[in-house]
Amino acid sequence: MAWIATGELAGAVSKSGGLGIIGAGNASPEIVEKEIDKVREITDRPFGVNVYYLSPHVEEIINLVIEKKVPVITTGAGNPGKHLAALKEAKVKIFPVVASVALAKRLERSGVDGIIAEGMECGGHIGEITTMALVPQIVDAVDIPVIAAGGIADGRGMLAAIALGAEGVQIGTRFICATECIANEAYKNEIIKAKDRDTVVTGVHGHHVRCIKNKLTKEFIKRVEAGVSIEELGELGAGKLKAAAIDGDIEMGSIMAGQISAMINDIKPVEAIIYELIEGYKKELKRVQNIF
Ligand SMILES: Cc1cc2nc3c(=O)[nH]c(=O)nc-3n(C[C@H](O)[C@H](O)[C@H](O)COP(=O)(O)O)c2cc1C
């Protein structure tokens, strides 16, 4: 999560038993290097960097993760194929974020270590298939570990993902409302206030983004209906995640968040969030076992 998943958040997640991921977004290698160093000040446990393939700095970020011996990368918005050999030689594990069976199979053939199957309930850039439908299809299609993402914020969601065949879960929106997350309080409060139908998908085919409804999403929908060009939409969206996440502009900023926002009601430390997830998972597992 660009601007949001900084070293503070990733470090707290790894320290608490998860695998924290720094969202590199479009950031320069100098900025990402500082975030990597922050994680290492917080914990010596494994962590990862999300490499955004539309960034102008992809090559430099790949070189940086190799140089800094980052144990894991996740990749979004592109195919890491051409970097696989170098990453593998450096023993960096590669988990691309995928929204279709075909891409999951292609990436497995190219040698990635696992697949993050992301359903369209999630916040930010989304595909077309729900987590419930996508995860088991990808699990059936590949022989490498599958991590489920999209719409998971408590132990029930985690158990459901495991029941669908996932080996683990990737969680975004819930961690925005972590004490350690540097996102502006106004952004966090919008997630806490959100009800079931308060997110909306904006953009056009291939560029769909889920965020909490506000003036910006209304403007997006108006312009899409008017048939404006992708370039004009791109200009409207430029810098808007930062505007919401850092400056707290909840009217014209992009409050990217998933449908699960409605189930997030508080801001608490990462350790407490992970504890609740695991305890909720165990409790739910017992309930399920008692049914039959
Ligand atoms: C604000 C925000 C920013 C995100 N940015 C990225 C990103 O830069 N790269 C990426 O691969 N996924 C990104 N995601 C997706 C998350 O990594 C994760 O897969 C998703 O949030 C999981 O679904 P959930 O939001 O329902 O928990 C973003 C999600 C959010 C909410």
Short mmCIF file of C-alpha atoms and ligand atoms in Angstrom, two decimals:
data_model
loop_
_atom_site.label_atom_id
_atom_site.label_comp_id
_atom_site.label_asym_id
_atom_site.label_seq_id
_atom_site.Cartn_x
_atom_site.Cartn_y
_atom_site.Cartn_z
CA MET A 1 0.00 0.00 0.00
CA ALA A 2 1.90 3.00 -1.34
CA TRP A 3 2.21 5.91 1.13
CA ILE A 4 0.58 3.74 3.82
CA ALA A 5 2.63 0.55 4.20
CA THR A 6 5.79 2.25 5.42
CA GLY A 7 8.65 0.73 7.41
CA GLU A 8 6.80 1.48 10.67
CA LEU A 9 3.78 -0.61 9.66
CA ALA A 10 5.70 -3.38 7.90
CA GLY A 11 8.09 -3.64 10.84
CA ALA A 12 5.23 -3.85 13.35
CA VAL A 13 3.53 -6.60 11.31
CA SER A 14 6.72 -8.66 11.03
CA LYS A 15 7.52 -8.15 14.71
CA SER A 16 4.04 -9.42 15.60
CA GLY A 17 4.38 -12.65 13.61
CA GLY A 18 3.14 -11.61 10.15
CA LEU A 19 5.14 -10.77 7.07
CA GLY A 20 5.11 -6.99 6.80
CA ILE A 21 5.26 -5.58 3.29
CA ILE A 22 6.58 -2.12 2.41
CA GLY A 23 4.55 -0.60 -0.42
CA ALA A 24 7.13 0.87 -2.81
CA GLY A 25 4.52 2.41 -5.14
CA ASN A 26 6.20 5.04 -7.32
CA ALA A 27 8.74 5.95 -4.62
CA SER A 28 12.42 6.44 -5.45
CA PRO A 29 14.96 3.81 -4.35
CA GLU A 30 16.35 6.28 -1.78
CA ILE A 31 12.96 6.49 -0.05
CA VAL A 32 12.39 2.72 -0.18
CA GLU A 33 15.86 2.09 1.22
CA LYS A 34 15.00 4.25 4.27
CA GLU A 35 11.81 2.23 4.80
CA ILE A 36 13.78 -1.04 4.58
CA ASP A 37 16.21 0.30 7.20
CA LYS A 38 13.27 1.29 9.45
CA VAL A 39 11.95 -2.29 9.37
CA ARG A 40 15.38 -3.62 10.32
CA GLU A 41 15.50 -1.21 13.27
CA ILE A 42 12.18 -2.60 14.51
CA THR A 43 12.76 -6.32 13.95
CA ASP A 44 15.14 -8.86 12.50
CA ARG A 45 12.24 -11.03 11.27
CA PRO A 46 11.50 -11.50 7.55
CA PHE A 47 9.60 -8.82 5.66
CA GLY A 48 8.96 -7.90 2.05
CA VAL A 49 8.68 -5.07 -0.46
CA ASN A 50 5.79 -4.69 -2.91
CA VAL A 51 7.19 -3.72 -6.30
CA TYR A 52 4.71 -1.74 -8.38
CA TYR A 53 5.46 -2.51 -12.01
CA LEU A 54 4.06 0.77 -13.37
CA SER A 55 6.60 2.71 -11.29
CA PRO A 56 9.30 4.58 -13.23
CA HIS A 57 11.80 3.09 -10.74
CA VAL A 58 11.15 -0.64 -11.18
CA GLU A 59 14.70 -1.53 -12.25
CA GLU A 60 16.26 0.44 -9.38
CA ILE A 61 13.85 -1.06 -6.82
CA ILE A 62 14.66 -4.59 -8.01
CA ASN A 63 18.38 -3.81 -7.71
CA LEU A 64 17.77 -2.34 -4.26
CA VAL A 65 15.92 -5.38 -2.88
CA ILE A 66 18.71 -7.61 -4.16
CA GLU A 67 21.42 -5.39 -2.71
CA LYS A 68 19.63 -5.04 0.65
CA LYS A 69 18.90 -8.78 0.78
CA VAL A 70 15.15 -8.26 1.22
CA PRO A 71 13.80 -11.81 1.72
CA VAL A 72 10.48 -11.49 -0.16
CA ILE A 73 8.90 -9.34 -2.85
CA THR A 74 5.30 -9.14 -3.92
CA THR A 75 4.57 -7.61 -7.29
CA GLY A 76 1.63 -5.68 -8.65
CA ALA A 77 0.49 -4.20 -11.98
CA GLY A 78 2.92 -6.15 -14.13
CA ASN A 79 4.87 -9.31 -14.81
CA PRO A 80 8.12 -9.78 -12.88
CA GLY A 81 9.31 -12.31 -15.53
CA LYS A 82 12.36 -10.48 -16.75
CA HIS A 83 13.71 -10.03 -13.20
CA LEU A 84 13.09 -13.58 -12.02
CA ALA A 85 16.55 -14.97 -12.76
CA ALA A 86 18.34 -12.19 -10.87
CA LEU A 87 15.89 -12.36 -7.94
CA LYS A 88 16.17 -16.12 -7.69
CA GLU A 89 19.95 -15.99 -7.78
CA ALA A 90 19.78 -13.53 -4.86
CA LYS A 91 17.36 -15.92 -3.07
CA VAL A 92 14.55 -13.36 -3.00
CA LYS A 93 11.14 -15.10 -2.83
CA ILE A 94 8.63 -13.77 -5.37
CA PHE A 95 4.86 -13.62 -4.80
CA PRO A 96 2.98 -11.79 -7.57
CA VAL A 97 -0.49 -10.41 -6.88
CA VAL A 98 -2.85 -11.98 -9.39
CA ALA A 99 -6.55 -11.60 -10.26
CA SER A 100 -6.99 -14.40 -12.83
CA VAL A 101 -6.30 -18.12 -13.23
CA ALA A 102 -4.50 -17.65 -16.58
CA LEU A 103 -1.96 -15.22 -15.12
CA ALA A 104 -1.43 -17.43 -12.06
CA LYS A 105 -0.60 -20.40 -14.32
CA ARG A 106 1.72 -18.33 -16.51
CA LEU A 107 3.60 -17.00 -13.50
CA GLU A 108 3.90 -20.46 -11.98
CA ARG A 109 5.51 -21.66 -15.23
CA SER A 110 7.94 -18.74 -15.10
CA GLY A 111 9.13 -19.90 -11.65
CA VAL A 112 7.61 -17.64 -8.98
CA ASP A 113 7.44 -19.02 -5.43
CA GLY A 114 3.75 -18.44 -4.75
CA ILE A 115 0.67 -16.55 -5.88
CA ILE A 116 -1.33 -13.91 -4.06
CA ALA A 117 -4.90 -14.39 -5.33
CA GLU A 118 -6.60 -11.04 -4.85
CA GLY A 119 -10.37 -10.73 -5.04
CA MET A 120 -12.22 -7.59 -6.11
CA GLU A 121 -13.52 -6.91 -2.58
CA CYS A 122 -10.13 -5.43 -1.78
CA GLY A 123 -9.13 -1.79 -1.59
CA GLY A 124 -7.07 -0.10 -4.30
CA HIS A 125 -6.63 -1.51 -7.82
CA ILE A 126 -8.90 -4.47 -8.37
CA GLY A 127 -9.67 -7.31 -10.76
CA GLU A 128 -13.08 -8.71 -11.63
CA ILE A 129 -13.48 -11.88 -9.56
CA THR A 130 -14.38 -12.18 -5.89
CA THR A 131 -12.01 -13.79 -3.38
CA MET A 132 -14.55 -16.56 -2.74
CA ALA A 133 -14.58 -17.56 -6.43
CA LEU A 134 -10.97 -16.75 -7.36
CA VAL A 135 -8.99 -18.44 -4.58
CA PRO A 136 -10.20 -22.05 -5.07
CA GLN A 137 -9.85 -21.73 -8.85
CA ILE A 138 -6.23 -20.62 -8.54
CA VAL A 139 -5.58 -23.25 -5.84
CA ASP A 140 -6.80 -25.91 -8.28
CA ALA A 141 -4.78 -24.50 -11.16
CA VAL A 142 -1.30 -24.26 -9.60
CA ASP A 143 0.97 -26.38 -7.40
CA ILE A 144 2.69 -23.52 -5.57
CA PRO A 145 1.38 -21.88 -2.37
CA VAL A 146 -1.57 -19.51 -2.77
CA ILE A 147 -2.17 -16.58 -0.44
CA ALA A 148 -5.72 -15.19 -0.38
CA ALA A 149 -6.30 -11.42 -0.40
CA GLY A 150 -9.38 -9.23 -0.45
CA GLY A 151 -12.11 -8.88 2.14
CA ILE A 152 -10.28 -10.47 5.07
CA ALA A 153 -10.14 -8.64 8.38
CA ASP A 154 -10.95 -11.16 11.07
CA GLY A 155 -10.52 -14.80 12.08
CA ARG A 156 -13.64 -15.90 10.18
CA GLY A 157 -12.33 -14.47 6.92
CA MET A 158 -8.95 -16.06 7.55
CA LEU A 159 -10.48 -19.48 8.22
CA ALA A 160 -12.64 -19.16 5.11
CA ALA A 161 -9.55 -18.41 3.01
CA ILE A 162 -7.72 -21.43 4.43
CA ALA A 163 -10.82 -23.57 3.78
CA LEU A 164 -10.68 -22.45 0.14
CA GLY A 165 -7.18 -23.90 -0.08
CA ALA A 166 -5.03 -20.85 0.66
CA GLU A 167 -1.86 -21.26 2.73
CA GLY A 168 -2.16 -17.80 4.20
CA VAL A 169 -3.81 -14.42 3.85
CA GLN A 170 -2.79 -10.93 2.76
CA ILE A 171 -4.55 -8.14 4.60
CA GLY A 172 -4.58 -4.48 3.60
CA THR A 173 -7.49 -2.36 4.77
CA ARG A 174 -7.54 -3.67 8.38
CA PHE A 175 -3.91 -2.57 8.84
CA ILE A 176 -4.63 0.99 7.71
CA CYS A 177 -6.45 1.29 11.04
CA ALA A 178 -3.39 0.19 13.01
CA THR A 179 -1.80 2.56 15.51
CA GLU A 180 1.55 2.14 13.76
CA CYS A 181 0.12 3.09 10.36
CA ILE A 182 1.12 6.64 9.43
CA ALA A 183 -2.06 7.27 7.41
CA ASN A 184 -3.85 10.48 8.36
CA GLU A 185 -6.43 10.07 11.16
CA ALA A 186 -9.11 11.44 8.81
CA TYR A 187 -8.45 8.52 6.39
CA LYS A 188 -8.62 5.98 9.22
CA ASN A 189 -11.87 7.54 10.48
CA GLU A 190 -13.48 7.22 7.04
CA ILE A 191 -12.78 3.46 7.17
CA ILE A 192 -14.17 3.22 10.70
CA LYS A 193 -17.32 5.13 9.72
CA ALA A 194 -17.85 3.13 6.50
CA LYS A 195 -20.89 0.86 6.16
CA ASP A 196 -21.39 -2.09 3.83
CA ARG A 197 -22.18 -0.08 0.68
CA ASP A 198 -19.81 2.82 1.24
CA THR A 199 -17.09 1.74 -1.19
CA VAL A 200 -17.35 2.18 -4.93
CA VAL A 201 -15.32 1.07 -7.93
CA THR A 202 -14.15 3.88 -10.18
CA GLY A 203 -12.21 3.92 -13.45
CA VAL A 204 -12.43 2.03 -16.70
CA HIS A 205 -11.59 -1.51 -17.79
CA GLY A 206 -8.20 -2.61 -16.54
CA HIS A 207 -7.88 0.44 -14.28
CA HIS A 208 -10.54 -0.14 -11.67
CA VAL A 209 -9.94 1.21 -8.19
CA ARG A 210 -12.04 0.61 -5.07
CA CYS A 211 -12.29 3.47 -2.62
CA ILE A 212 -14.66 4.97 -0.11
CA LYS A 213 -17.30 7.17 -1.78
CA ASN A 214 -16.59 10.91 -1.71
CA LYS A 215 -16.53 13.96 -3.99
CA LEU A 216 -13.61 12.51 -5.97
CA THR A 217 -15.37 9.21 -6.73
CA LYS A 218 -18.49 11.17 -7.86
CA GLU A 219 -16.31 13.21 -10.20
CA PHE A 220 -14.67 10.02 -11.55
CA ILE A 221 -18.05 8.41 -12.25
CA LYS A 222 -19.31 11.59 -13.94
CA ARG A 223 -16.27 11.74 -16.24
CA VAL A 224 -16.38 8.00 -17.07
CA GLU A 225 -20.06 8.41 -18.01
CA ALA A 226 -19.10 11.38 -20.18
CA GLY A 227 -16.62 9.11 -21.97
CA VAL A 228 -13.43 11.07 -21.21
CA SER A 229 -10.05 9.56 -22.15
CA ILE A 230 -7.97 7.29 -19.91
CA GLU A 231 -5.35 10.05 -19.88
CA GLU A 232 -7.85 12.55 -18.45
CA LEU A 233 -8.90 10.03 -15.79
CA GLY A 234 -5.23 9.43 -15.00
CA GLU A 235 -4.73 13.15 -14.47
CA LEU A 236 -7.75 13.32 -12.17
CA GLY A 237 -6.39 10.43 -10.09
CA ALA A 238 -2.76 11.61 -9.97
CA GLY A 239 -1.49 12.24 -6.44
CA LYS A 240 -4.90 11.55 -4.90
CA LEU A 241 -3.90 8.62 -2.67
CA LYS A 242 -1.22 10.79 -1.09
CA ALA A 243 -3.75 13.63 -0.72
CA ALA A 244 -6.02 11.37 1.33
CA ALA A 245 -3.48 9.23 3.15
CA ILE A 246 -0.94 11.90 4.08
CA ASP A 247 -2.75 15.26 3.88
CA GLY A 248 -6.10 13.92 5.12
CA ASP A 249 -8.09 15.31 2.16
CA ILE A 250 -11.12 13.06 2.46
CA GLU A 251 -13.18 15.00 -0.08
CA MET A 252 -10.94 15.09 -3.15
CA GLY A 253 -8.36 12.50 -2.05
CA SER A 254 -8.59 8.81 -2.98
CA ILE A 255 -9.59 6.88 0.15
CA MET A 256 -8.63 3.45 -1.18
CA ALA A 257 -10.17 0.80 1.07
CA GLY A 258 -11.89 -2.55 0.73
CA GLN A 259 -15.49 -3.65 1.26
CA ILE A 260 -14.42 -5.08 4.60
CA SER A 261 -14.06 -1.49 5.90
CA ALA A 262 -17.57 -1.84 7.34
CA MET A 263 -16.26 -4.45 9.79
CA ILE A 264 -13.38 -2.31 11.02
CA ASN A 265 -14.45 -0.31 14.03
CA ASP A 266 -11.31 0.72 15.85
CA ILE A 267 -7.69 1.76 15.66
CA LYS A 268 -5.40 -0.50 17.63
CA PRO A 269 -1.78 -1.73 17.65
CA VAL A 270 -0.75 -4.27 15.01
CA GLU A 271 0.03 -6.82 17.71
CA ALA A 272 -3.58 -6.63 19.00
CA ILE A 273 -4.97 -6.90 15.45
CA ILE A 274 -2.93 -10.04 14.75
CA TYR A 275 -3.76 -11.53 18.16
CA GLU A 276 -7.48 -11.04 17.51
CA LEU A 277 -7.16 -12.56 14.04
CA ILE A 278 -5.50 -15.70 15.36
CA GLU A 279 -7.79 -16.05 18.38
CA GLY A 280 -10.83 -15.46 16.16
CA TYR A 281 -9.54 -18.07 13.71
CA LYS A 282 -9.10 -20.66 16.49
CA LYS A 283 -12.53 -19.93 17.98
CA GLU A 284 -14.22 -20.18 14.59
CA LEU A 285 -12.36 -23.39 13.75
CA LYS A 286 -13.71 -24.98 16.96
CA ARG A 287 -17.24 -23.88 16.07
CA VAL A 288 -16.91 -25.38 12.59
CA GLN A 289 -15.49 -28.63 13.96
CA ASN A 290 -18.47 -28.95 16.31
CA ILE A 291 -21.01 -28.73 13.50
CA PHE A 292 -20.39 -32.27 12.27
C1 LIG B 1 -4.75 1.93 0.21
C2 LIG B 1 -4.34 0.68 -0.50
C3 LIG B 1 -3.23 0.71 -1.33
C4 LIG B 1 -2.81 -0.45 -1.98
N1 LIG B 1 -1.68 -0.42 -2.75
C5 LIG B 1 -1.23 -1.55 -3.33
C6 LIG B 1 -0.01 -1.54 -4.06
O1 LIG B 1 0.67 -0.50 -4.20
N2 LIG B 1 0.41 -2.72 -4.61
C7 LIG B 1 -0.31 -3.89 -4.46
O2 LIG B 1 0.12 -4.94 -4.98
N3 LIG B 1 -1.46 -3.92 -3.76
C8 LIG B 1 -1.92 -2.79 -3.19
N4 LIG B 1 -3.08 -2.81 -2.45
C9 LIG B 1 -3.76 -4.10 -2.23
C10 LIG B 1 -3.27 -4.72 -0.92
O3 LIG B 1 -1.92 -5.06 -1.04
C11 LIG B 1 -4.05 -5.99 -0.50
O4 LIG B 1 -3.92 -7.03 -1.45
C12 LIG B 1 -5.51 -5.67 -0.31
O5 LIG B 1 -5.66 -4.50 0.43
C13 LIG B 1 -6.20 -6.83 0.40
O6 LIG B 1 -7.58 -6.63 0.50
P1 LIG B 1 -8.28 -5.84 1.73
O7 LIG B 1 -8.06 -4.39 1.44
O8 LIG B 1 -9.69 -6.24 1.62
O9 LIG B 1 -7.61 -6.31 2.98
C14 LIG B 1 -3.53 -1.66 -1.81
C15 LIG B 1 -4.66 -1.67 -0.98
C16 LIG B 1 -5.07 -0.52 -0.32
C17 LIG B 1 -6.27 -0.58 0.59
#
